[in-house]
mmCIF file of C-alpha atoms in Angstrom:
data_model
loop_
_atom_site.group_PDB
_atom_site.id
_atom_site.type_symbol
_atom_site.label_atom_id
_atom_site.label_comp_id
_atom_site.label_asym_id
_atom_site.label_seq_id
_atom_site.Cartn_x
_atom_site.Cartn_y
_atom_site.Cartn_z
ATOM 1 C CA UNK Y 1244 81.250 105.302 89.532
ATOM 2 C CA UNK Y 1245 84.475 106.099 88.636
ATOM 3 C CA UNK Y 1246 86.335 107.623 91.635
ATOM 4 C CA UNK Y 1247 90.358 109.250 91.753
ATOM 5 C CA UNK Y 1248 91.986 110.621 94.503
ATOM 6 C CA UNK Y 1249 93.563 114.230 94.409
ATOM 7 C CA UNK Y 1250 95.726 113.703 97.157
ATOM 8 C CA UNK Y 1251 97.220 117.100 97.245
ATOM 9 C CA UNK Y 1252 100.937 118.131 98.088
ATOM 10 C CA UNK Y 1253 100.648 118.237 102.078
ATOM 11 C CA UNK Y 1254 99.186 114.980 102.336
ATOM 12 C CA UNK Y 1255 101.682 113.261 99.707
ATOM 13 C CA UNK Y 1256 104.470 114.326 101.436
ATOM 14 C CA UNK Y 1257 103.697 114.897 105.222
ATOM 15 C CA UNK Y 1258 100.654 113.213 105.640
ATOM 16 C CA UNK Y 1259 100.019 110.612 103.891
ATOM 17 C CA UNK Y 1260 98.313 108.459 107.016
ATOM 18 C CA UNK Y 1261 95.468 111.269 105.721
ATOM 19 C CA UNK Y 1262 95.167 109.817 102.299
ATOM 20 C CA UNK Y 1263 95.059 106.520 103.360
ATOM 21 C CA UNK Y 1264 92.027 106.844 106.131
ATOM 22 C CA UNK Y 1265 89.549 108.831 103.297
ATOM 23 C CA UNK Y 1266 90.503 105.888 100.999
ATOM 24 C CA UNK Y 1267 89.816 103.255 103.118
ATOM 25 C CA UNK Y 1268 86.929 104.547 104.660
ATOM 26 C CA UNK Y 1269 85.244 105.038 100.960
ATOM 27 C CA UNK Y 1270 86.216 101.745 100.298
ATOM 28 C CA UNK Y 1271 84.242 101.084 103.652
ATOM 29 C CA UNK Y 1272 81.100 103.124 101.724
ATOM 30 C CA UNK Y 1273 81.549 100.805 98.748
ATOM 31 C CA UNK Y 1274 83.197 103.441 96.848
ATOM 32 C CA UNK Y 1275 86.720 102.315 94.537
ATOM 33 C CA UNK Y 1276 89.034 104.917 94.325
ATOM 34 C CA UNK Y 1277 91.962 105.257 92.035
ATOM 35 C CA UNK Y 1278 95.372 107.021 92.446
ATOM 36 C CA UNK Y 1279 96.183 108.895 89.020
ATOM 37 C CA UNK Y 1280 99.853 108.466 89.641
ATOM 38 C CA UNK Y 1281 100.439 111.252 86.762
ATOM 39 C CA UNK Y 1282 98.998 113.943 89.297
ATOM 40 C CA UNK Y 1283 101.558 116.759 90.720
ATOM 41 C CA UNK Y 1284 100.458 119.747 92.852
ATOM 42 C CA UNK Y 1285 97.255 121.607 91.391
ATOM 43 C CA UNK Y 1286 99.609 125.049 91.193
ATOM 44 C CA UNK Y 1287 98.363 126.985 94.019
ATOM 45 C CA UNK Y 1288 101.957 128.056 95.488
ATOM 46 C CA UNK Y 1289 103.296 129.641 91.954
ATOM 47 C CA UNK Y 1290 99.679 130.965 91.053
ATOM 48 C CA UNK Y 1291 99.758 132.814 94.458
ATOM 49 C CA UNK Y 1292 103.297 133.629 93.573
ATOM 50 C CA UNK Y 1293 102.485 135.316 90.127
ATOM 51 C CA UNK Y 1294 104.015 132.425 88.433
ATOM 52 C CA UNK Y 1295 101.452 131.906 86.182
ATOM 53 C CA UNK Y 1296 103.523 129.818 83.626
ATOM 54 C CA UNK Y 1297 104.858 127.500 85.869
ATOM 55 C CA UNK Y 1298 101.233 127.051 87.744
ATOM 56 C CA UNK Y 1299 99.668 126.291 84.001
ATOM 57 C CA UNK Y 1300 102.621 123.793 83.795
ATOM 58 C CA UNK Y 1301 101.586 121.619 86.548
ATOM 59 C CA UNK Y 1302 97.997 122.349 86.947
ATOM 60 C CA UNK Y 1303 97.801 120.541 83.417
ATOM 61 C CA UNK Y 1304 98.686 117.440 84.937
ATOM 62 C CA UNK Y 1305 95.801 117.422 86.490
ATOM 63 C CA UNK Y 1306 93.523 117.702 83.554
ATOM 64 C CA UNK Y 1307 95.398 114.865 81.827
ATOM 65 C CA UNK Y 1308 95.393 113.011 85.355
ATOM 66 C CA UNK Y 1309 91.612 113.169 86.154
ATOM 67 C CA UNK Y 1310 90.061 113.064 82.591
ATOM 68 C CA UNK Y 1311 88.954 109.752 82.278
ATOM 69 C CA UNK Y 1312 87.304 109.568 86.208
ATOM 70 C CA UNK Y 1313 83.487 110.570 86.931
ATOM 71 C CA UNK Y 1314 84.472 112.020 90.061
ATOM 72 C CA UNK Y 1315 87.387 113.745 92.196
ATOM 73 C CA UNK Y 1316 87.760 113.692 96.063
ATOM 74 C CA UNK Y 1317 90.398 115.270 97.580
ATOM 75 C CA UNK Y 1318 91.701 115.950 101.679
ATOM 76 C CA UNK Y 1319 91.726 119.498 101.248
ATOM 77 C CA UNK Y 1320 89.367 122.454 100.532
ATOM 78 C CA UNK Y 1321 91.934 124.734 99.558
ATOM 79 C CA UNK Y 1322 93.212 122.796 96.772
ATOM 80 C CA UNK Y 1323 89.954 121.773 95.352
ATOM 81 C CA UNK Y 1324 89.314 125.609 95.582
ATOM 82 C CA UNK Y 1325 92.040 126.567 93.426
ATOM 83 C CA UNK Y 1326 90.533 124.223 90.348
ATOM 84 C CA UNK Y 1327 86.828 125.602 91.175
ATOM 85 C CA UNK Y 1328 88.103 129.474 91.587
ATOM 86 C CA UNK Y 1329 91.513 130.037 89.696
ATOM 87 C CA UNK Y 1330 91.884 127.724 86.889
ATOM 88 C CA UNK Y 1331 89.411 129.563 84.801
ATOM 89 C CA UNK Y 1332 91.301 132.879 85.090
ATOM 90 C CA UNK Y 1333 94.857 130.503 84.466
ATOM 91 C CA UNK Y 1334 93.517 129.269 81.414
ATOM 92 C CA UNK Y 1335 91.995 131.810 79.929
ATOM 93 C CA UNK Y 1336 94.178 131.939 76.868
ATOM 94 C CA UNK Y 1337 93.492 128.335 76.158
ATOM 95 C CA UNK Y 1338 90.295 127.604 75.253
ATOM 96 C CA UNK Y 1339 89.868 123.726 75.094
ATOM 97 C CA UNK Y 1340 92.346 124.108 78.455
ATOM 98 C CA UNK Y 1341 89.841 126.127 80.225
ATOM 99 C CA UNK Y 1342 86.982 124.060 79.071
ATOM 100 C CA UNK Y 1343 88.203 120.796 80.418
ATOM 101 C CA UNK Y 1344 88.913 122.777 83.529
ATOM 102 C CA UNK Y 1345 85.814 123.440 83.717
ATOM 103 C CA UNK Y 1346 84.726 120.128 83.609
ATOM 104 C CA UNK Y 1347 87.689 119.277 86.235
ATOM 105 C CA UNK Y 1348 85.638 121.589 88.553
ATOM 106 C CA UNK Y 1349 82.155 120.508 88.097
ATOM 107 C CA UNK Y 1350 83.637 116.795 89.365
ATOM 108 C CA UNK Y 1351 86.059 117.923 92.037
ATOM 109 C CA UNK Y 1352 84.938 117.693 95.591
ATOM 110 C CA UNK Y 1353 86.285 117.653 98.968
ATOM 111 C CA UNK Y 1354 86.364 114.672 101.327
ATOM 112 C CA UNK Y 1355 83.154 115.618 103.466
ATOM 113 C CA UNK Y 1356 81.322 117.453 100.446
ATOM 114 C CA UNK Y 1357 81.583 113.938 99.014
ATOM 115 C CA UNK Y 1358 80.400 111.877 101.207
ATOM 116 C CA UNK Y 1359 77.411 114.133 102.349
ATOM 117 C CA UNK Y 1360 76.506 115.586 98.901
ATOM 118 C CA UNK Y 1361 77.440 112.891 96.351
ATOM 119 C CA UNK Y 1362 76.680 109.564 98.440
ATOM 120 C CA UNK Y 1363 74.570 111.262 100.725
ATOM 121 C CA UNK Y 1364 75.772 109.591 103.812
ATOM 122 C CA UNK Y 1365 76.189 111.721 107.007
ATOM 123 C CA UNK Y 1366 76.580 109.236 109.624
ATOM 124 C CA UNK Y 1367 79.520 106.338 108.677
ATOM 125 C CA UNK Y 1368 79.241 104.395 111.774
ATOM 126 C CA UNK Y 1369 81.697 105.620 113.906
ATOM 127 C CA UNK Y 1370 82.534 106.009 117.504
ATOM 128 C CA UNK Y 1371 84.805 108.240 119.048
ATOM 129 C CA UNK Y 1372 84.632 109.077 122.880
ATOM 130 C CA UNK Y 1373 86.456 112.096 122.942
ATOM 131 C CA UNK Y 1374 85.474 115.937 123.344
ATOM 132 C CA UNK Y 1375 86.512 117.551 120.345
ATOM 133 C CA UNK Y 1376 86.681 120.821 118.408
ATOM 134 C CA UNK Y 1377 86.135 121.759 114.408
ATOM 135 C CA UNK Y 1378 88.409 124.203 112.633
ATOM 136 C CA UNK Y 1379 87.093 125.252 109.656
ATOM 137 C CA UNK Y 1380 89.608 126.241 106.794
ATOM 138 C CA UNK Y 1381 89.809 130.147 105.238
ATOM 139 C CA UNK Y 1382 89.792 128.225 101.882
ATOM 140 C CA UNK Y 1383 87.743 125.202 101.904
ATOM 141 C CA UNK Y 1384 84.627 127.542 103.779
ATOM 142 C CA UNK Y 1385 84.903 130.210 102.059
ATOM 143 C CA UNK Y 1386 86.331 129.601 98.706
ATOM 144 C CA UNK Y 1387 84.410 125.902 98.358
ATOM 145 C CA UNK Y 1388 81.647 126.562 100.712
ATOM 146 C CA UNK Y 1389 82.658 123.967 103.046
ATOM 147 C CA UNK Y 1390 80.772 124.646 106.054
ATOM 148 C CA UNK Y 1391 77.739 121.981 107.175
ATOM 149 C CA UNK Y 1392 79.063 118.948 105.833
ATOM 150 C CA UNK Y 1393 81.923 118.300 108.237
ATOM 151 C CA UNK Y 1394 79.737 119.428 111.057
ATOM 152 C CA UNK Y 1395 77.067 116.778 109.825
ATOM 153 C CA UNK Y 1396 79.435 114.219 109.570
ATOM 154 C CA UNK Y 1397 80.889 114.697 113.353
ATOM 155 C CA UNK Y 1398 77.615 115.300 114.800
ATOM 156 C CA UNK Y 1399 77.159 111.553 113.941
ATOM 157 C CA UNK Y 1400 79.781 109.899 115.807
ATOM 158 C CA UNK Y 1401 79.073 108.050 118.726
ATOM 159 C CA UNK Y 1402 80.223 109.090 121.648
ATOM 160 C CA UNK Y 1403 82.065 112.406 120.267
ATOM 161 C CA UNK Y 1404 81.482 115.646 122.738
ATOM 162 C CA UNK Y 1405 81.732 118.318 119.779
ATOM 163 C CA UNK Y 1406 82.363 121.676 121.362
ATOM 164 C CA UNK Y 1407 82.061 125.258 119.547
ATOM 165 C CA UNK Y 1408 85.252 126.946 119.034
ATOM 166 C CA UNK Y 1409 85.041 130.622 119.637
ATOM 167 C CA UNK Y 1410 85.882 133.098 116.731
ATOM 168 C CA UNK Y 1411 85.963 129.790 114.737
ATOM 169 C CA UNK Y 1412 86.239 131.609 111.409
ATOM 170 C CA UNK Y 1413 89.186 133.205 111.952
ATOM 171 C CA UNK Y 1414 92.411 132.315 109.698
ATOM 172 C CA UNK Y 1415 94.752 130.422 112.053
ATOM 173 C CA UNK Y 1416 97.793 132.212 110.064
ATOM 174 C CA UNK Y 1417 98.995 129.866 107.743
ATOM 175 C CA UNK Y 1418 97.942 131.149 104.055
ATOM 176 C CA UNK Y 1419 100.434 129.161 102.394
ATOM 177 C CA UNK Y 1420 102.892 131.881 101.474
ATOM 178 C CA UNK Y 1421 101.490 134.455 103.672
ATOM 179 C CA UNK Y 1422 102.769 132.509 106.507
ATOM 180 C CA UNK Y 1423 106.418 132.808 105.060
ATOM 181 C CA UNK Y 1424 105.989 136.796 103.778
ATOM 182 C CA UNK Y 1425 104.013 137.554 106.765
ATOM 183 C CA UNK Y 1426 105.460 135.889 109.518
ATOM 184 C CA UNK Y 1427 104.747 138.117 112.513
ATOM 185 C CA UNK Y 1428 101.520 138.528 111.997
ATOM 186 C CA UNK Y 1429 101.280 134.937 110.896
ATOM 187 C CA UNK Y 1430 102.779 134.185 114.477
ATOM 188 C CA UNK Y 1431 99.843 136.278 116.023
ATOM 189 C CA UNK Y 1432 97.522 134.860 114.350
ATOM 190 C CA UNK Y 1433 97.807 131.359 115.421
ATOM 191 C CA UNK Y 1434 99.023 132.538 118.745
ATOM 192 C CA UNK Y 1435 94.957 133.734 119.058
ATOM 193 C CA UNK Y 1436 94.024 130.212 117.473
ATOM 194 C CA UNK Y 1437 95.693 128.007 119.807
ATOM 195 C CA UNK Y 1438 94.169 130.247 122.876
ATOM 196 C CA UNK Y 1439 90.768 129.389 121.587
ATOM 197 C CA UNK Y 1440 90.920 125.901 121.001
ATOM 198 C CA UNK Y 1441 92.428 125.508 124.802
ATOM 199 C CA UNK Y 1442 89.809 127.306 125.739
ATOM 200 C CA UNK Y 1443 87.547 124.687 124.753
ATOM 201 C CA UNK Y 1444 89.331 122.284 126.589
ATOM 202 C CA UNK Y 1445 89.066 119.947 123.660
ATOM 203 C CA UNK Y 1446 90.843 116.506 123.412
ATOM 204 C CA UNK Y 1447 90.817 116.917 119.582
ATOM 205 C CA UNK Y 1448 91.471 119.267 117.333
ATOM 206 C CA UNK Y 1449 89.471 118.319 114.045
ATOM 207 C CA UNK Y 1450 89.833 119.921 110.841
ATOM 208 C CA UNK Y 1451 89.821 119.126 106.579
ATOM 209 C CA UNK Y 1452 92.632 120.710 105.520
ATOM 210 C CA UNK Y 1453 96.462 120.058 106.547
ATOM 211 C CA UNK Y 1454 97.754 123.360 106.236
ATOM 212 C CA UNK Y 1455 95.818 124.705 108.843
ATOM 213 C CA UNK Y 1456 96.113 121.721 111.105
ATOM 214 C CA UNK Y 1457 99.679 121.705 110.144
ATOM 215 C CA UNK Y 1458 100.336 125.096 111.783
ATOM 216 C CA UNK Y 1459 97.854 124.881 114.767
ATOM 217 C CA UNK Y 1460 99.489 121.716 115.726
ATOM 218 C CA UNK Y 1461 102.817 122.989 115.410
ATOM 219 C CA UNK Y 1462 102.529 125.695 117.388
ATOM 220 C CA UNK Y 1463 100.591 123.781 119.963
ATOM 221 C CA UNK Y 1464 103.724 121.192 119.983
ATOM 222 C CA UNK Y 1465 105.985 123.447 120.829
ATOM 223 C CA UNK Y 1466 104.153 124.759 123.921
ATOM 224 C CA UNK Y 1467 103.800 121.462 124.992
ATOM 225 C CA UNK Y 1468 100.218 121.431 124.581
ATOM 226 C CA UNK Y 1469 98.606 118.009 124.492
ATOM 227 C CA UNK Y 1470 95.929 118.554 122.011
ATOM 228 C CA UNK Y 1471 95.517 115.992 119.447
ATOM 229 C CA UNK Y 1472 95.203 116.992 115.952
ATOM 230 C CA UNK Y 1473 93.517 114.889 113.373
ATOM 231 C CA UNK Y 1474 91.824 115.678 109.403
ATOM 232 C CA UNK Y 1475 88.427 114.851 109.748
ATOM 233 C CA UNK Y 1476 88.991 111.502 107.117
ATOM 234 C CA UNK Y 1477 91.045 110.157 110.409
ATOM 235 C CA UNK Y 1478 89.063 110.357 112.948
ATOM 236 C CA UNK Y 1479 85.951 109.202 111.514
ATOM 237 C CA UNK Y 1480 88.017 106.451 109.920
ATOM 238 C CA UNK Y 1481 89.539 105.670 113.208
ATOM 239 C CA UNK Y 1482 85.818 105.726 114.657
ATOM 240 C CA UNK Y 1483 84.500 102.785 112.489
ATOM 241 C CA UNK Y 1484 87.421 100.718 113.262
ATOM 242 C CA UNK Y 1485 86.545 100.983 116.938
ATOM 243 C CA UNK Y 1486 83.002 100.834 116.372
ATOM 244 C CA UNK Y 1487 83.746 97.902 114.301
ATOM 245 C CA UNK Y 1488 85.631 96.138 117.389
ATOM 246 C CA UNK Y 1489 82.908 97.240 119.659
ATOM 247 C CA UNK Y 1490 80.625 95.424 117.970
ATOM 248 C CA UNK Y 1491 82.393 92.087 117.630
ATOM 249 C CA UNK Y 1492 83.497 92.230 121.708
ATOM 250 C CA UNK Y 1493 79.528 92.902 122.661
#
């Protein structure tokens, strides 16, 4: 099994610890992961802003970078959703690139999808004694269909009290360029999301897309709210390390 990490712009530039946690956890599960340095952006920001020629230029780097691999795994449902749903339109005028884009989409998985659907793993052997709630990202859940997989993984974490988030399916207000173009509306949406997170009295907010978590976590930090914001891969990896230490001790 030849597996490549599709790291995404936000993780590569701002949250490298998320990619590291994901790769380390996959290594623990017996999966060797390569990092093709040729990869760049998936093209989503340019595509959403109407600059399709620029989006195609960067998207072709993914077609080339990931061509040799059996699977491509990413810590973002949003970027995977771009490949699955919008690459066919992006490459509509180029039959060869469209075929390559289709092949890439078939083997590209969001992190939790890969664990549950491909590896058949729902229990990674993690322990994380805390009260947590889960925010499902819009693109991951609606475009890519990531719904049950993160929750399945979280339910198997020892000591984790997973509490439901009211209006969980509501957008956090990020939406990439939406947060810039519609700043006032975006601010009202994230304010609602933060209020619902606070209502759970959770110590940890978990998600699968760093765009959402950056937005929600940034708002909570500015308001002085003490809720730890974690990508699912971080919680699972830290949990496996905690469980390993517990087994050594006793």
